[in-house]
């Protein structure tokens, strides 16, 4: 079910924080999300994935492999793209030097499709709001869904993920980092800035 958290993961210390998801946890979460996408869409023939840079693009590619294994109607060479939301961000005036990335629509297009936005960490929701604005300028999909590897809470906008790998309650002072082998050399989700007295917060 969307929003269902993974089983509690044994936390381990790391130089950059506490590991809350290891490589096997990330793999299982992505496999589960892929099955949920197919189940909700009743097949993957009209599904396209749009990864949000940076790590959302990598996660979308991994989800594409899993979707193709579940439903041969899904083609990773045709049904996957990436969506840069830089020019749609509401903080652009405060950070005018932000580099503009690349938007690459799937070869199948997005008209009439079920578009699944893929991101690594869902926080305030402002990046996803920008993504929705960008999609509105690019076409008219049948539906737009959201898949996030980690939902850390603290939403500032009424945005909710449809598919979640891990619900991770956090304090606003804490930092959640997703590492992926293609970018960082390993798969892991870490949290830093958590005091020893808060070690169990992520499981409440």
Coordinates of C-alpha atoms in Angstrom, one line a residue:
X1 CA 0.0 0.0 0.0
X2 CA 1.3 3.5 -0.7
X3 CA 2.9 5.1 2.3
X4 CA 3.6 1.7 4.0
X5 CA 7.0 2.0 5.7
X6 CA 9.7 -0.7 5.5
X7 CA 10.3 -2.9 8.5
X8 CA 12.5 -1.2 11.0
X9 CA 16.1 -1.3 9.9
X10 CA 19.0 -1.7 12.4
X11 CA 20.8 1.7 12.4
X12 CA 24.5 1.7 12.2
X13 CA 27.0 4.5 12.7
X14 CA 28.7 6.0 9.7
X15 CA 31.2 8.9 9.3
X16 CA 28.4 10.9 7.6
X17 CA 25.6 9.9 9.9
X18 CA 23.5 6.9 10.8
X19 CA 22.6 4.3 8.2
X20 CA 18.8 3.8 8.2
X21 CA 18.6 1.9 4.9
X22 CA 21.4 -0.3 3.5
X23 CA 21.8 -1.6 -0.1
X24 CA 19.5 -4.6 0.3
X25 CA 16.8 -2.3 1.9
X26 CA 17.0 0.1 -1.1
X27 CA 16.7 -2.8 -3.5
X28 CA 13.7 -4.2 -1.8
X29 CA 12.0 -0.8 -1.6
X30 CA 12.4 -0.2 -5.3
X31 CA 11.1 -3.7 -6.1
X32 CA 8.1 -3.1 -4.0
X33 CA 7.4 0.3 -5.5
X34 CA 7.7 -1.2 -9.0
X35 CA 5.0 -3.8 -8.2
X36 CA 2.8 -1.1 -6.6
X37 CA 3.0 1.0 -9.7
X38 CA 2.0 -1.9 -12.0
X39 CA -0.8 -2.9 -9.6
X40 CA -2.3 0.6 -9.4
X41 CA -2.0 1.2 -13.1
X42 CA -3.3 -2.3 -13.9
X43 CA -0.3 -2.9 -16.1
X44 CA 2.6 -0.7 -17.2
X45 CA 1.7 -0.2 -20.9
X46 CA 0.7 3.4 -20.4
X47 CA 3.2 4.3 -17.6
X48 CA 6.1 6.6 -18.1
X49 CA 8.7 7.5 -15.5
X50 CA 10.2 11.0 -15.1
X51 CA 13.2 11.2 -12.8
X52 CA 14.0 14.5 -11.0
X53 CA 17.7 15.2 -10.9
X54 CA 20.0 14.2 -9.6
X55 CA 19.3 10.9 -7.9
X56 CA 15.7 10.7 -9.0
X57 CA 17.0 10.1 -12.5
X58 CA 19.1 7.1 -11.3
X59 CA 16.2 5.8 -9.3
X60 CA 13.9 6.1 -12.3
X61 CA 16.3 4.0 -14.3
X62 CA 16.4 1.3 -11.7
X63 CA 12.6 1.3 -11.4
X64 CA 12.4 1.0 -15.2
X65 CA 14.4 -2.2 -15.1
X66 CA 12.0 -3.6 -12.5
X67 CA 8.9 -2.5 -14.4
X68 CA 10.2 -4.2 -17.6
X69 CA 10.8 -7.4 -15.7
X70 CA 7.2 -7.3 -14.3
X71 CA 5.4 -6.2 -17.5
X72 CA 7.1 -6.6 -21.0
X73 CA 4.9 -3.8 -22.3
X74 CA 7.1 -1.4 -20.4
X75 CA 10.2 -0.4 -22.5
X76 CA 13.0 1.3 -20.6
X77 CA 14.4 2.8 -23.8
X78 CA 11.0 4.4 -24.6
X79 CA 9.2 5.1 -21.3
X80 CA 11.7 6.9 -19.1
X81 CA 12.9 10.5 -19.1
X82 CA 14.1 13.2 -16.7
X83 CA 12.6 16.5 -15.7
X84 CA 14.6 19.5 -14.7
X85 CA 12.5 21.9 -12.5
X86 CA 15.0 24.6 -12.0
X87 CA 13.1 27.4 -13.8
X88 CA 9.9 26.5 -12.0
X89 CA 11.3 26.7 -8.4
X90 CA 9.8 29.3 -6.1
X91 CA 13.2 30.1 -4.6
X92 CA 14.9 30.9 -7.9
X93 CA 15.0 34.7 -7.1
X94 CA 17.0 33.9 -4.0
X95 CA 19.3 31.6 -5.8
X96 CA 19.5 33.1 -9.3
X97 CA 22.8 31.3 -10.1
X98 CA 21.3 27.9 -9.9
X99 CA 22.4 25.8 -12.9
X100 CA 19.7 24.8 -15.3
X101 CA 19.6 21.0 -16.0
X102 CA 18.2 18.9 -18.8
X103 CA 14.6 17.8 -19.5
X104 CA 14.4 14.7 -21.6
X105 CA 10.8 13.5 -22.2
X106 CA 10.3 9.8 -22.8
X107 CA 10.1 8.8 -26.5
X108 CA 6.6 7.6 -25.8
X109 CA 5.7 11.2 -24.7
X110 CA 3.5 12.1 -21.8
X111 CA 0.1 12.8 -23.5
X112 CA -2.5 10.5 -22.1
X113 CA 0.0 8.6 -20.1
X114 CA 0.3 7.9 -16.4
X115 CA 3.4 9.9 -15.4
X116 CA 5.3 8.7 -12.3
X117 CA 7.6 11.4 -10.9
X118 CA 10.6 9.8 -9.2
X119 CA 12.6 11.5 -6.5
X120 CA 15.0 10.4 -3.8
X121 CA 13.7 12.4 -0.7
X122 CA 10.4 14.1 -0.3
X123 CA 10.6 17.0 2.2
X124 CA 8.7 20.3 1.9
X125 CA 7.0 19.3 -1.4
X126 CA 8.2 22.4 -3.2
X127 CA 10.3 20.5 -5.7
X128 CA 7.3 18.4 -6.6
X129 CA 5.1 21.5 -7.0
X130 CA 7.7 22.8 -9.4
X131 CA 7.6 19.5 -11.3
X132 CA 3.9 19.6 -11.6
X133 CA 4.1 23.1 -13.1
X134 CA 6.8 21.9 -15.5
X135 CA 4.6 19.0 -16.6
X136 CA 1.7 21.4 -17.2
X137 CA 3.8 23.2 -19.8
X138 CA 4.9 20.0 -21.5
X139 CA 1.7 18.1 -22.1
X140 CA -1.4 16.7 -20.6
X141 CA -0.9 13.3 -19.0
X142 CA -3.9 11.1 -17.9
X143 CA -2.6 11.1 -14.3
X144 CA 0.5 12.1 -12.4
X145 CA 1.8 10.0 -9.5
X146 CA 4.8 10.4 -7.2
X147 CA 7.3 7.8 -6.1
X148 CA 9.9 8.7 -3.4
X149 CA 12.5 6.5 -1.9
X150 CA 12.3 8.4 1.4
X151 CA 9.5 10.6 2.9
X152 CA 10.9 12.5 5.8
X153 CA 7.8 14.6 6.5
X154 CA 7.7 18.4 7.2
X155 CA 5.5 19.1 4.2
X156 CA 4.8 22.8 3.4
X157 CA 2.4 22.1 0.6
X158 CA -0.5 19.6 0.3
X159 CA 1.5 17.0 -1.6
X160 CA 1.5 13.3 -0.8
X161 CA 3.5 10.5 -2.4
X162 CA 1.7 7.6 -4.0
X163 CA 4.6 5.2 -3.6
X164 CA 7.1 5.3 -0.7
X165 CA 10.2 3.2 0.1
X166 CA 10.6 4.4 3.6
X167 CA 8.7 6.8 5.9
X168 CA 11.4 8.4 8.0
X169 CA 10.2 10.9 10.7
X170 CA 12.8 13.5 11.2
X171 CA 13.5 16.8 13.0
X172 CA 13.9 19.8 10.7
X173 CA 17.5 20.2 12.0
X174 CA 18.4 16.7 10.7
X175 CA 19.8 15.9 7.3
X176 CA 18.8 12.9 5.2
X177 CA 21.1 11.8 2.4
X178 CA 20.5 9.2 -0.2
X179 CA 23.6 7.5 -1.7
X180 CA 23.4 5.5 -4.9
X181 CA 26.1 3.3 -6.4
X182 CA 26.0 5.0 -9.8
X183 CA 26.6 8.5 -8.2
X184 CA 28.2 7.8 -4.8
X185 CA 29.8 4.4 -5.1
X186 CA 27.3 2.7 -2.6
X187 CA 23.6 2.4 -1.9
X188 CA 22.5 3.8 1.5
X189 CA 20.2 6.2 3.2
X190 CA 21.8 8.1 6.1
X191 CA 20.5 10.6 8.6
X192 CA 22.8 13.1 10.4
X193 CA 22.3 15.6 13.2
X194 CA 20.4 13.2 15.4
X195 CA 21.4 13.1 19.0
X196 CA 21.9 9.8 20.8
X197 CA 18.6 10.3 22.7
X198 CA 16.7 10.5 19.4
X199 CA 18.1 7.2 18.0
X200 CA 14.7 5.5 17.9
X201 CA 12.8 8.5 16.4
X202 CA 12.9 7.1 12.9
X203 CA 10.9 4.1 14.0
X204 CA 8.0 5.8 15.8

